[in-house]
Coordinates of C-alpha atoms in Angstrom, one line a residue:
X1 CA 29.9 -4.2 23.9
X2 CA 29.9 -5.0 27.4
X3 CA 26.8 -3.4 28.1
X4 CA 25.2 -5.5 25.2
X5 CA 25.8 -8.6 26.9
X6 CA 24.6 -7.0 30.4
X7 CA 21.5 -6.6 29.0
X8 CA 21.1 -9.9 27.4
X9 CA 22.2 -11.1 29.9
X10 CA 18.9 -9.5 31.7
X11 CA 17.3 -10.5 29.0
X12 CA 17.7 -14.1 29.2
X13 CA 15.8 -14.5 32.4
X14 CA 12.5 -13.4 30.6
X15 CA 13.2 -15.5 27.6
X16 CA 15.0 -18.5 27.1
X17 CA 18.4 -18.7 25.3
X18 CA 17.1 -20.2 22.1
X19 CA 14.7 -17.3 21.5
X20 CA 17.2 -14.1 21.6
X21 CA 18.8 -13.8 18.5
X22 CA 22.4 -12.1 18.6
X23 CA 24.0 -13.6 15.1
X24 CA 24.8 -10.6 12.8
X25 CA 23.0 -13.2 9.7
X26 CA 19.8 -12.9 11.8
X27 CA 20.2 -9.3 13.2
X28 CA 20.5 -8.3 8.9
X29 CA 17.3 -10.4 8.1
X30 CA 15.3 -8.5 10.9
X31 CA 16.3 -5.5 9.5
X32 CA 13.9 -5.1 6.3
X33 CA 10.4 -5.5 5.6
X34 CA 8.7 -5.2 2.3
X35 CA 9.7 -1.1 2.0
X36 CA 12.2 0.7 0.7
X37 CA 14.7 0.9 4.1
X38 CA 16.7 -1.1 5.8
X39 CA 17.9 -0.9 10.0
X40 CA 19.6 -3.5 11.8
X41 CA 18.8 -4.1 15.4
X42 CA 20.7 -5.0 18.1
X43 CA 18.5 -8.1 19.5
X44 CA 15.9 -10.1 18.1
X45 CA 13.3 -11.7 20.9
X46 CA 11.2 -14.3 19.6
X47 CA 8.3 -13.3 22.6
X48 CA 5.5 -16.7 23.2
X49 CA 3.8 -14.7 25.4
X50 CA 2.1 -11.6 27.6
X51 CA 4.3 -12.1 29.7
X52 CA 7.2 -12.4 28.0
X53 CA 6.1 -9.1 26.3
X54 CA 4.9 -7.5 29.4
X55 CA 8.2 -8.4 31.4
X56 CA 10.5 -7.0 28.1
X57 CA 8.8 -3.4 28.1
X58 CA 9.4 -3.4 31.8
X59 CA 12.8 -3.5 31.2
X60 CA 13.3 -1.7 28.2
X61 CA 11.3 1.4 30.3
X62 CA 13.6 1.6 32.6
X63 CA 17.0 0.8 30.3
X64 CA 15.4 3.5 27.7
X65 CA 15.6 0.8 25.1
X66 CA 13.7 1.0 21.6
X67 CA 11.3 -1.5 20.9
X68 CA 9.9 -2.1 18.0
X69 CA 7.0 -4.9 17.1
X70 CA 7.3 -7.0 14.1
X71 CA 5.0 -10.1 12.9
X72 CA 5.3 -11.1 9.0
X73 CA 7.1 -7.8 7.9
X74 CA 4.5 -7.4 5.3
X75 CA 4.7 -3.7 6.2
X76 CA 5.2 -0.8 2.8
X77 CA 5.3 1.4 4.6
X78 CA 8.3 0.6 7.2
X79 CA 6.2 0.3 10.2
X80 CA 8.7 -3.1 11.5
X81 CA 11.9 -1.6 11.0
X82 CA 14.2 -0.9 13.9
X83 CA 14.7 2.8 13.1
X84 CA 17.1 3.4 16.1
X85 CA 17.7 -0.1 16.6
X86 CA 17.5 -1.8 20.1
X87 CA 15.1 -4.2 20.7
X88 CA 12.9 -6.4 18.0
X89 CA 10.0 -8.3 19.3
X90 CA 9.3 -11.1 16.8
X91 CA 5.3 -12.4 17.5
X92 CA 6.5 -15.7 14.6
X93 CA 6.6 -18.0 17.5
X94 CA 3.8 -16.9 19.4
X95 CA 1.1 -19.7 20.0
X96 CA -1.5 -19.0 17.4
X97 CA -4.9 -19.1 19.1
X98 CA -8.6 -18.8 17.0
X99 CA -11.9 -18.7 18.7
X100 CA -14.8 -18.2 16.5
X101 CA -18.0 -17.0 18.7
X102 CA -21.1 -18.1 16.2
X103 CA -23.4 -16.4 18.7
X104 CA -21.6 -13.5 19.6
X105 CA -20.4 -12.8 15.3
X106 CA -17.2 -12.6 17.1
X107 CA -13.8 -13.9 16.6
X108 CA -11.0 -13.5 19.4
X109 CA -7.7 -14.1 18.0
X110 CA -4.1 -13.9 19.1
X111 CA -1.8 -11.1 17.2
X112 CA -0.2 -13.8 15.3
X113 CA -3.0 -15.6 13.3
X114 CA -2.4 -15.2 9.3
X115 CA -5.4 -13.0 7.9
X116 CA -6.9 -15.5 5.7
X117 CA -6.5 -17.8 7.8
X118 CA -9.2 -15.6 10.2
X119 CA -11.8 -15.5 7.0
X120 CA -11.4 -19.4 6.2
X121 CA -12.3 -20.4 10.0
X122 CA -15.6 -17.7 9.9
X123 CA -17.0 -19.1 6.4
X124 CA -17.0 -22.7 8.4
X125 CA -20.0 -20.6 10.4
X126 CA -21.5 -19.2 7.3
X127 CA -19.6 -15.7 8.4
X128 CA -17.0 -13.7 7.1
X129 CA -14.1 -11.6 8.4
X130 CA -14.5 -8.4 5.8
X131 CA -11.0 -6.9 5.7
X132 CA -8.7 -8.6 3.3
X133 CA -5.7 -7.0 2.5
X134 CA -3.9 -8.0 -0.4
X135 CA -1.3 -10.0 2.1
X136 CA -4.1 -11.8 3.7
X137 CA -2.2 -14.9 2.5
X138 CA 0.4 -13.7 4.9
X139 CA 0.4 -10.7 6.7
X140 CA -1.3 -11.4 10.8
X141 CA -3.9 -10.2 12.4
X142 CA -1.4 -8.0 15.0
X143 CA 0.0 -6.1 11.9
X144 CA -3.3 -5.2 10.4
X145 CA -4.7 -4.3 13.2
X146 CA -1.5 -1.6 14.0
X147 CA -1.4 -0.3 10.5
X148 CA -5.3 -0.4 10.4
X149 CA -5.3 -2.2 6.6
X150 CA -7.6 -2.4 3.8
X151 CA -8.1 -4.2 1.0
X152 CA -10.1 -4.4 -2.1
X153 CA -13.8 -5.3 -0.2
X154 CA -13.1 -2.4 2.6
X155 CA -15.2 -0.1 0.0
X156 CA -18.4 -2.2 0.9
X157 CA -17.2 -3.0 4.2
X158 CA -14.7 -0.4 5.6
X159 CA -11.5 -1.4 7.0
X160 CA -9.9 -2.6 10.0
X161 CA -10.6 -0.7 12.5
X162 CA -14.4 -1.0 11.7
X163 CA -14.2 -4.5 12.7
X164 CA -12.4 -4.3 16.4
X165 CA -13.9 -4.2 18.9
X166 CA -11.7 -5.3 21.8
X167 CA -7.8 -5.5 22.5
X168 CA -5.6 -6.6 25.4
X169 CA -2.4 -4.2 25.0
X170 CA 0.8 -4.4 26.5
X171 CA 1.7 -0.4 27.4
X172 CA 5.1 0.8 26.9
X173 CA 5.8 0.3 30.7
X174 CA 4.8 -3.0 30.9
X175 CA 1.1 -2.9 32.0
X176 CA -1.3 -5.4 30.4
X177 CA -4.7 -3.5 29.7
X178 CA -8.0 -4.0 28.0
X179 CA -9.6 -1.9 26.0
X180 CA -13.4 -2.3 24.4
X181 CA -15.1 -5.2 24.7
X182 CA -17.8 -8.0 23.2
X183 CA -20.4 -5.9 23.0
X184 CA -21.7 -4.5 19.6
X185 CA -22.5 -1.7 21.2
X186 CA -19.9 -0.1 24.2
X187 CA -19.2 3.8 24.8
X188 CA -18.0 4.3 28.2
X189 CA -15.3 6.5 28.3
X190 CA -12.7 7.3 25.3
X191 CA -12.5 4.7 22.6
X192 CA -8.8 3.4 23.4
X193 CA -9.8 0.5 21.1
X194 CA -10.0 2.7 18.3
X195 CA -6.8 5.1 19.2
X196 CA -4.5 1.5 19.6
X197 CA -6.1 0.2 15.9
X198 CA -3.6 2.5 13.2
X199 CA -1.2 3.6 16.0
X200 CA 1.3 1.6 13.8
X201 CA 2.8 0.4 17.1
X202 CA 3.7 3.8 18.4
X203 CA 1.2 3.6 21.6
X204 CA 1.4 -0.2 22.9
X205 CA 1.5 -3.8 21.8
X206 CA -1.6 -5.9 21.1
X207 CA -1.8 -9.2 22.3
X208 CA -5.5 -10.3 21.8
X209 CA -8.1 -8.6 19.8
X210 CA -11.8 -9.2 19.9
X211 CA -13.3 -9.5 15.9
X212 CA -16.4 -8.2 14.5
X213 CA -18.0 -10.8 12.0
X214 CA -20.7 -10.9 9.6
X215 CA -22.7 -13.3 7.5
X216 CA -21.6 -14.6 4.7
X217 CA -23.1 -13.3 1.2
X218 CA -25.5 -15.9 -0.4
X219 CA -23.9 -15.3 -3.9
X220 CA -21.2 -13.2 -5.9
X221 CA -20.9 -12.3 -9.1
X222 CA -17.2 -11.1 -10.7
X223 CA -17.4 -9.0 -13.6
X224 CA -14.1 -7.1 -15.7
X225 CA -15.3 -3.7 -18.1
X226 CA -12.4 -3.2 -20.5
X227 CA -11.4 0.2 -21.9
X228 CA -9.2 2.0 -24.5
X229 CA -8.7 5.3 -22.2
X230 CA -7.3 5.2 -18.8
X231 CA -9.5 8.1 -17.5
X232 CA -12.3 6.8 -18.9
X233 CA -12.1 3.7 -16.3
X234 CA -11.9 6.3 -13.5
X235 CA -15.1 8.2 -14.8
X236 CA -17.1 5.1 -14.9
X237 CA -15.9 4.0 -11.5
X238 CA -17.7 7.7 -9.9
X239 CA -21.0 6.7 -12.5
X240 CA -21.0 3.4 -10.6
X241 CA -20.7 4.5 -7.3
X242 CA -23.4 7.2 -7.9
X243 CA -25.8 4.7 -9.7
X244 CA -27.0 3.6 -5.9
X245 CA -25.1 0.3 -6.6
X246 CA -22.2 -0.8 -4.3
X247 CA -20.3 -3.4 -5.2
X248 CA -17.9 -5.5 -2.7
X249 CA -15.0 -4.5 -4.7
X250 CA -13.8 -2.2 -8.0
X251 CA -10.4 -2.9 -8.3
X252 CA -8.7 -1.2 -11.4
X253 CA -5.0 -2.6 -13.7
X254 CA -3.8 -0.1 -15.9
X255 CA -2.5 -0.8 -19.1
X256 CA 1.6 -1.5 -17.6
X257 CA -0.1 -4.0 -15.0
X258 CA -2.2 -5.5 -17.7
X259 CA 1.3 -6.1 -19.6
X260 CA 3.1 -7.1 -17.1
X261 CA 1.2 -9.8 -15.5
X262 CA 0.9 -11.3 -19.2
X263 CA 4.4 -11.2 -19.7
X264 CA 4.9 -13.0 -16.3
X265 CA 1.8 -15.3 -16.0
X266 CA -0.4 -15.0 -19.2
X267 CA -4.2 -14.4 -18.3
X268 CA -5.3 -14.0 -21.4
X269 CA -6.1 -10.2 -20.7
X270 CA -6.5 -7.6 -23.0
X271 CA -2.7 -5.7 -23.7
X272 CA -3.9 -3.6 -26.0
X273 CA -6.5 -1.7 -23.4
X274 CA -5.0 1.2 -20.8
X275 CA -7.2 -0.5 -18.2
X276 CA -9.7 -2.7 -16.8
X277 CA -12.3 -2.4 -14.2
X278 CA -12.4 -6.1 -12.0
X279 CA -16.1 -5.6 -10.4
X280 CA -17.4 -8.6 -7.6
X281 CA -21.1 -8.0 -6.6
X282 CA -22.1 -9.9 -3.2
X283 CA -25.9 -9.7 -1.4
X284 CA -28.9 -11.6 -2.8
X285 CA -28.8 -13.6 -6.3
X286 CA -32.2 -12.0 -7.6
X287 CA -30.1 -8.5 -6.4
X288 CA -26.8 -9.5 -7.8
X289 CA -28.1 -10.2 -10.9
X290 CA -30.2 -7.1 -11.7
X291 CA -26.8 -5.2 -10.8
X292 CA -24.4 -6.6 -12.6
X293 CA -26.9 -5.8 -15.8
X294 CA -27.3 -2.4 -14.8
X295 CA -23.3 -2.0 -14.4
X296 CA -23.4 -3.9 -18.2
X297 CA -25.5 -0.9 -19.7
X298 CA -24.0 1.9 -17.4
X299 CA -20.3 1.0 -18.5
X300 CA -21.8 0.6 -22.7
X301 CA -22.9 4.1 -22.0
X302 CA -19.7 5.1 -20.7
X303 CA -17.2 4.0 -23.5
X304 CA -16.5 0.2 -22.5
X305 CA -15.0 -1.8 -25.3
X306 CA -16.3 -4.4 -23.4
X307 CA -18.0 -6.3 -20.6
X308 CA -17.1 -9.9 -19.5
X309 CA -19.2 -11.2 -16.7
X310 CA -18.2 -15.0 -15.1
X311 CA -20.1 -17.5 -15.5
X312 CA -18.5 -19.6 -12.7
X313 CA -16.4 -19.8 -9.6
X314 CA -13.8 -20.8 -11.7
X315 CA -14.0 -18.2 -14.5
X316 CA -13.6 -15.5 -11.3
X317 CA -11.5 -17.1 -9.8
X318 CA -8.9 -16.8 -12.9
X319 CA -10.0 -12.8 -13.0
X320 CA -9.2 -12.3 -9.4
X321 CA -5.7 -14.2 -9.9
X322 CA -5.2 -11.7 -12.5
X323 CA -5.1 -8.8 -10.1
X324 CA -3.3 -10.7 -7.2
X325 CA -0.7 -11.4 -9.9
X326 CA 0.2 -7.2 -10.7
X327 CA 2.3 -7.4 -7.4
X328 CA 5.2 -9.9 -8.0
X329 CA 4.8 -9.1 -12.3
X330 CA 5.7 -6.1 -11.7
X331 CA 8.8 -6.7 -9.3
X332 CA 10.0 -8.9 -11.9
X333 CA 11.0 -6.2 -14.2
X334 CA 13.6 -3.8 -12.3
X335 CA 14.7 -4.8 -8.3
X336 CA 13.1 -1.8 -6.5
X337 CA 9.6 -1.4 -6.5
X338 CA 8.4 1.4 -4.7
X339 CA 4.2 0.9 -3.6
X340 CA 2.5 4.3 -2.8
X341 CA -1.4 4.3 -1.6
X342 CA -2.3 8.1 -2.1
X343 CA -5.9 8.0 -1.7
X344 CA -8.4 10.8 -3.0
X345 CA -12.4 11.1 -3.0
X346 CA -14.5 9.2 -5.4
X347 CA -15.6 12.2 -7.6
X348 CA -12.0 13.0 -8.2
X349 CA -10.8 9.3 -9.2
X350 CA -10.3 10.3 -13.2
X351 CA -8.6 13.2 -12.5
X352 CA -5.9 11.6 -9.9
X353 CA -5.5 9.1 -13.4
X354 CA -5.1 11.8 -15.7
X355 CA -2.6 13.3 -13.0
X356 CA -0.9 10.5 -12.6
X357 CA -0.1 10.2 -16.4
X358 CA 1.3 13.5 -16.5
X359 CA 3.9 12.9 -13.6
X360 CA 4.8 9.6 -15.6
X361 CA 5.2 11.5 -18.8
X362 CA 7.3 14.9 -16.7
X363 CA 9.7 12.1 -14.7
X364 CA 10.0 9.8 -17.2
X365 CA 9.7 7.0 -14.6
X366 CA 8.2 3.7 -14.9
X367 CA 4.6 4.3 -13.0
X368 CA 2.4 1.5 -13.1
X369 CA -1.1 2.1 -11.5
X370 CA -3.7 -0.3 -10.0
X371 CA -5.7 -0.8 -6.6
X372 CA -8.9 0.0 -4.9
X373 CA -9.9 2.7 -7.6
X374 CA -13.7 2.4 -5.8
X375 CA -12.7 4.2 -2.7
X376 CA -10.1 6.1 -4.8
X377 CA -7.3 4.6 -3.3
X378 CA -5.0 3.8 -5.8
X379 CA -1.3 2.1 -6.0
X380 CA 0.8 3.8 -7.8
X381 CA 3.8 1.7 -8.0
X382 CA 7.2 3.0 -9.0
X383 CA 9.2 0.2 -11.0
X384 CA 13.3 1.7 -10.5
X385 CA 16.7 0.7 -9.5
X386 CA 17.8 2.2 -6.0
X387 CA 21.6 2.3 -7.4
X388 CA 20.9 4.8 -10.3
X389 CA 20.9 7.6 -8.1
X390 CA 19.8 10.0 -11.5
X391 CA 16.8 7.9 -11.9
X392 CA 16.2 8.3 -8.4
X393 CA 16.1 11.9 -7.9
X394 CA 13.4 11.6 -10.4
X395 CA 11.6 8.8 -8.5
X396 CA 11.8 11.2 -5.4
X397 CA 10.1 13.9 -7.5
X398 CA 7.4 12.0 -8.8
X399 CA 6.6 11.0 -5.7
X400 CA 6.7 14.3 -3.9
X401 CA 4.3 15.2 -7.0
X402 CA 1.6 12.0 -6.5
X403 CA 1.2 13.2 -3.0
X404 CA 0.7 16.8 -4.4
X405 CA -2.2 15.5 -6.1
X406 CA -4.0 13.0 -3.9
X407 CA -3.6 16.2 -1.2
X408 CA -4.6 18.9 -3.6
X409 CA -7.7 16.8 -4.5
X410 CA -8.8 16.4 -1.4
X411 CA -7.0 13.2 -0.7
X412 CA -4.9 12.0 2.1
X413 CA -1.1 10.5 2.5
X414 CA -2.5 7.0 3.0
X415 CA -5.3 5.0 2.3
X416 CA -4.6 1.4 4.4
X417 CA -0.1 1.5 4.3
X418 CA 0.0 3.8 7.0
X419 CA 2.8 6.4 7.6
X420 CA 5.6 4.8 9.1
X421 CA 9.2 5.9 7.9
X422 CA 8.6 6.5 4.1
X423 CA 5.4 8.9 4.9
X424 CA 6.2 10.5 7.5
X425 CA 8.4 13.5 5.7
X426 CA 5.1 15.1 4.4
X427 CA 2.7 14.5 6.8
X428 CA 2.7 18.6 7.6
X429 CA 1.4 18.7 3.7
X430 CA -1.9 17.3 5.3
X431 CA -1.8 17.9 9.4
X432 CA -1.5 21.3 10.7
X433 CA 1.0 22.0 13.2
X434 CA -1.3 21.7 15.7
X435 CA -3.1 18.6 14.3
X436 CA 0.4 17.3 14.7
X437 CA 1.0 18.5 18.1
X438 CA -2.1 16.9 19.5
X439 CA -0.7 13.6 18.1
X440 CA 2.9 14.1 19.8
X441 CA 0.9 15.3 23.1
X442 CA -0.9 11.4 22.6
X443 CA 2.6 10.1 21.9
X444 CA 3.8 11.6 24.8
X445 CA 1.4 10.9 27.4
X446 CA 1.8 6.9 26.4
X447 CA 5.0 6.4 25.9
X448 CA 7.1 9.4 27.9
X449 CA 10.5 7.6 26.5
X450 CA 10.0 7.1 23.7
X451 CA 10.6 3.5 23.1
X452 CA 8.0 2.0 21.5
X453 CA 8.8 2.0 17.9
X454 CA 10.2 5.4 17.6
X455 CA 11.1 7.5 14.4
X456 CA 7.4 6.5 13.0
X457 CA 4.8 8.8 11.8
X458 CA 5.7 11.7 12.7
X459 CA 8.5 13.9 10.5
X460 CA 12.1 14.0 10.6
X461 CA 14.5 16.4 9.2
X462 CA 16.0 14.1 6.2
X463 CA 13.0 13.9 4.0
X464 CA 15.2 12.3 0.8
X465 CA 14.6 8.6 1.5
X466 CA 14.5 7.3 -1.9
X467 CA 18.8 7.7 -2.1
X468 CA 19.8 6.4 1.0
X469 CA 19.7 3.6 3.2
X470 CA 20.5 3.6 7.0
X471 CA 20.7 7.2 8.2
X472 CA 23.5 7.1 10.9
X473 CA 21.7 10.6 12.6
X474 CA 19.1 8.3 13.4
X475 CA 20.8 5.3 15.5
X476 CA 22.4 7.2 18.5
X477 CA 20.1 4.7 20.9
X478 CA 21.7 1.5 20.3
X479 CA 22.2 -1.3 23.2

């Protein structure tokens, strides 16, 4: 390993001692995120700033050393993980810096800053930061903005990338860049801003980004519809959404999410029912109002058993809680949990649920389904145990077959996880080859060594992830 501690060595005149992290306990914890996967690196650097980060690519460049970003390892999709090891740049110590520009509805923010955090700081102004992923609690900004994230008010509001409009990058040679701007309003030249946002930290590093805000809502109203057939939630989801009312959010718990946060953290929710509908209305009380009754009548018509509106802050704040809680209730019940996003259009949402039973029913598998069923991306979650490798051939298939569907319906891979490692075997189901090829040729032309987070995105040979861990194929470019 004496080229190891050359390099460190190196190393340690960009960043001090302290901050380059060696230990095999801290090289294994820098190895997972909150996937299915796990890959050690070789060094961790805990970077403070732009030029720490500009000065590491530098030499990683020219030593044709992997780097790979990481900031809370929120990721599902394995966008952290040192694939073929080398370098990871941890962005936990950086100096978290918040601007809020009242003026401007802008925020400018430093990749660090937790997501909620953002949101909290605009509502001092009477504004809001729209995209809230449900790790706003944790995940940061520089995550979101590389795996371009959603959440459940992105169908009212869009996602990420609809709400950046400025970066300053770090390239993969070391060059510090800016891309966009302030302006509402900027089109000169190609919209780098937008090609960085969902690059999943494949084309450079952001180290500032330049937010889009808006103002605040004057009221909201929460609202949960309650049903005795799955598929009829989806149908009344598409009546919604073609009634010319668009709520913030429509967030949906099948009947297994409804069971398992009661048997976790009892909400007092309905077990009985195969799902429930979670609605929030935002905009004008005199607005809000006349909505939710038309939603009321619309979901009557549609086969509710019943409609519970809140009557205070307090009564939705218990129903949100409801839905935040599916995530960790249903982790509780076998140790792997595997979180898909397959996404299809809104007129096809009941017949990706009736789909989705049937694979549940062929594999035998424990499905459980939830999400953002109003812009038909859903979460199917696979409750298993990675060490029963028979249950996890079956996993594997159901999988293969969810993805099958969301595609076959006009759906995509990923609605707001991204590709990363656990997508990225069947991302020719969906790209054509020369869809793909254009993307490698972008690859290419930014990052002609590929250092910067390799092995993402695009497909590899060994498409069977679900029964393995570390692929040794895969780590021939260690330090």
């Amino acid at each position: 390993m004496v080229l190891k501690t050359e390099i460190v060595q190196q190393l340690r005149r960009i960043i001090k001692p302290g901050r380059i992290l060696t230990k095999e306990a801290d090289l294994v914890s820098y190895g997972y995120d909150a996937s299915f996967g796990f890959y050690k690196p070789d060094v961790v650097l805990q970077v403070k700033n732009e030029n720490e980060v500009s000065a590491v690519m530098k030499l990683a460049n020219q030593l044709r050393i992997p780097v790979t970003p990481r900031g809370q390892a929120s990721s599902l999709s394995g966008g952290p993980l040192p694939v073929k090891g080398g370098m990871v740049l941890d962005f936990s110590q950086w100096s978290k810096s918040l601007k809020i520009d009242s003026e401007d509805l802008v925020a400018v923010v430093s990749p660090g800053v937790i997501t909620a955090d953002l949101d909290d700081a605009a509502a001092r102004y009477g504004l809001m930061y729209p995209p809230d992923p449900g790790s706003s609690h944790f995940s940061t900004i520089g995550g979101n903005l590389a795996e371009n994230s959603g959440g459940p008010r992105c169908l009212k509001y869009g996602v990420t990338k609809d709400y950046v409009i400025g970066l300053k990058v770090v390239t993969p040679q070391g060059e510090v860049i800016r891309t966009g701007g302030r302006t509402v309003k900027n089109v000169t030249g190609y919209d780098l801003t937008k090609l960085i946002v969902g690059s999943e930290g494949t084309l450079g590093i952001i180290t500032e980004a330049t937010l889009r805000l808006l103002p605040r809502p004057l009221s909201t109203q929460t609202m949960m519809l309650t049903f005795d057939h799955f598929v009829d939630s989806g149908k009344t989801v598409t009546r919604i959404l073609t009634s010319g009312i668009l709520p913030a959010k429509v967030e949906m718990m099948d009947q297994a999410s409804i069971r398992a946060v009661e048997a976790y953290q009892p909400q007092n929710l309905p077990v009985d029912a195969e799902a429930i509908l979670l609605i929030e209305l935002d905009g004008h009380p005199a607005a809000v109002a006349d909505e939710a009754e038309r939603i009321r009548s619309l979901a009557k018509a549609m086969a509710a058993r019943s409609v519970k509106i809140a009557h205070s802050s307090e009564e939705a704040r218990k129903l949100w809680k409801a839905r935040k809680l599916v995530s960790p209730a249903i982790a509780s019940k076998k140790p792997t949990k595997i979180s898909e996003d397959a996404t299809v259009p809104r007129s096809k949402i009941a017949e990706f649920c009736h789909r989705l039973q049937e694979i549940r029913n062929t594999y035998k598998i424990d499905l459980v389904v939830f999400g953002h069923v109003g812009d038909g991306n859903l979460h199917p979650n696979i409750i298993c145990d990675k060490r029963n490798r028979e249950e996890m051939k079956r996993v594997q298939k159901a999988i293969e077959e969810i993805f099958h569907a969301a595609i076959d319906l006009g759906g995509t891979l990923s609605g707001e996880h991204g590709i990363g490692t656990m997508k990225r075997a069947y991302m020719p189901w969906e790209l054509s080859p020369v869809e793909l090829d254009m993307m490698k040729r972008i690859k290419l032309a930014w990052d002609p060594n590929n250092i910067l987070n390799p092995s993402k995105i695009f497909p590899a040979p060994d498409r069977s992830w679900c029964c393995r861990n570390e692929p040794e194929s895969e780590r021939q470019t260690r330090l």
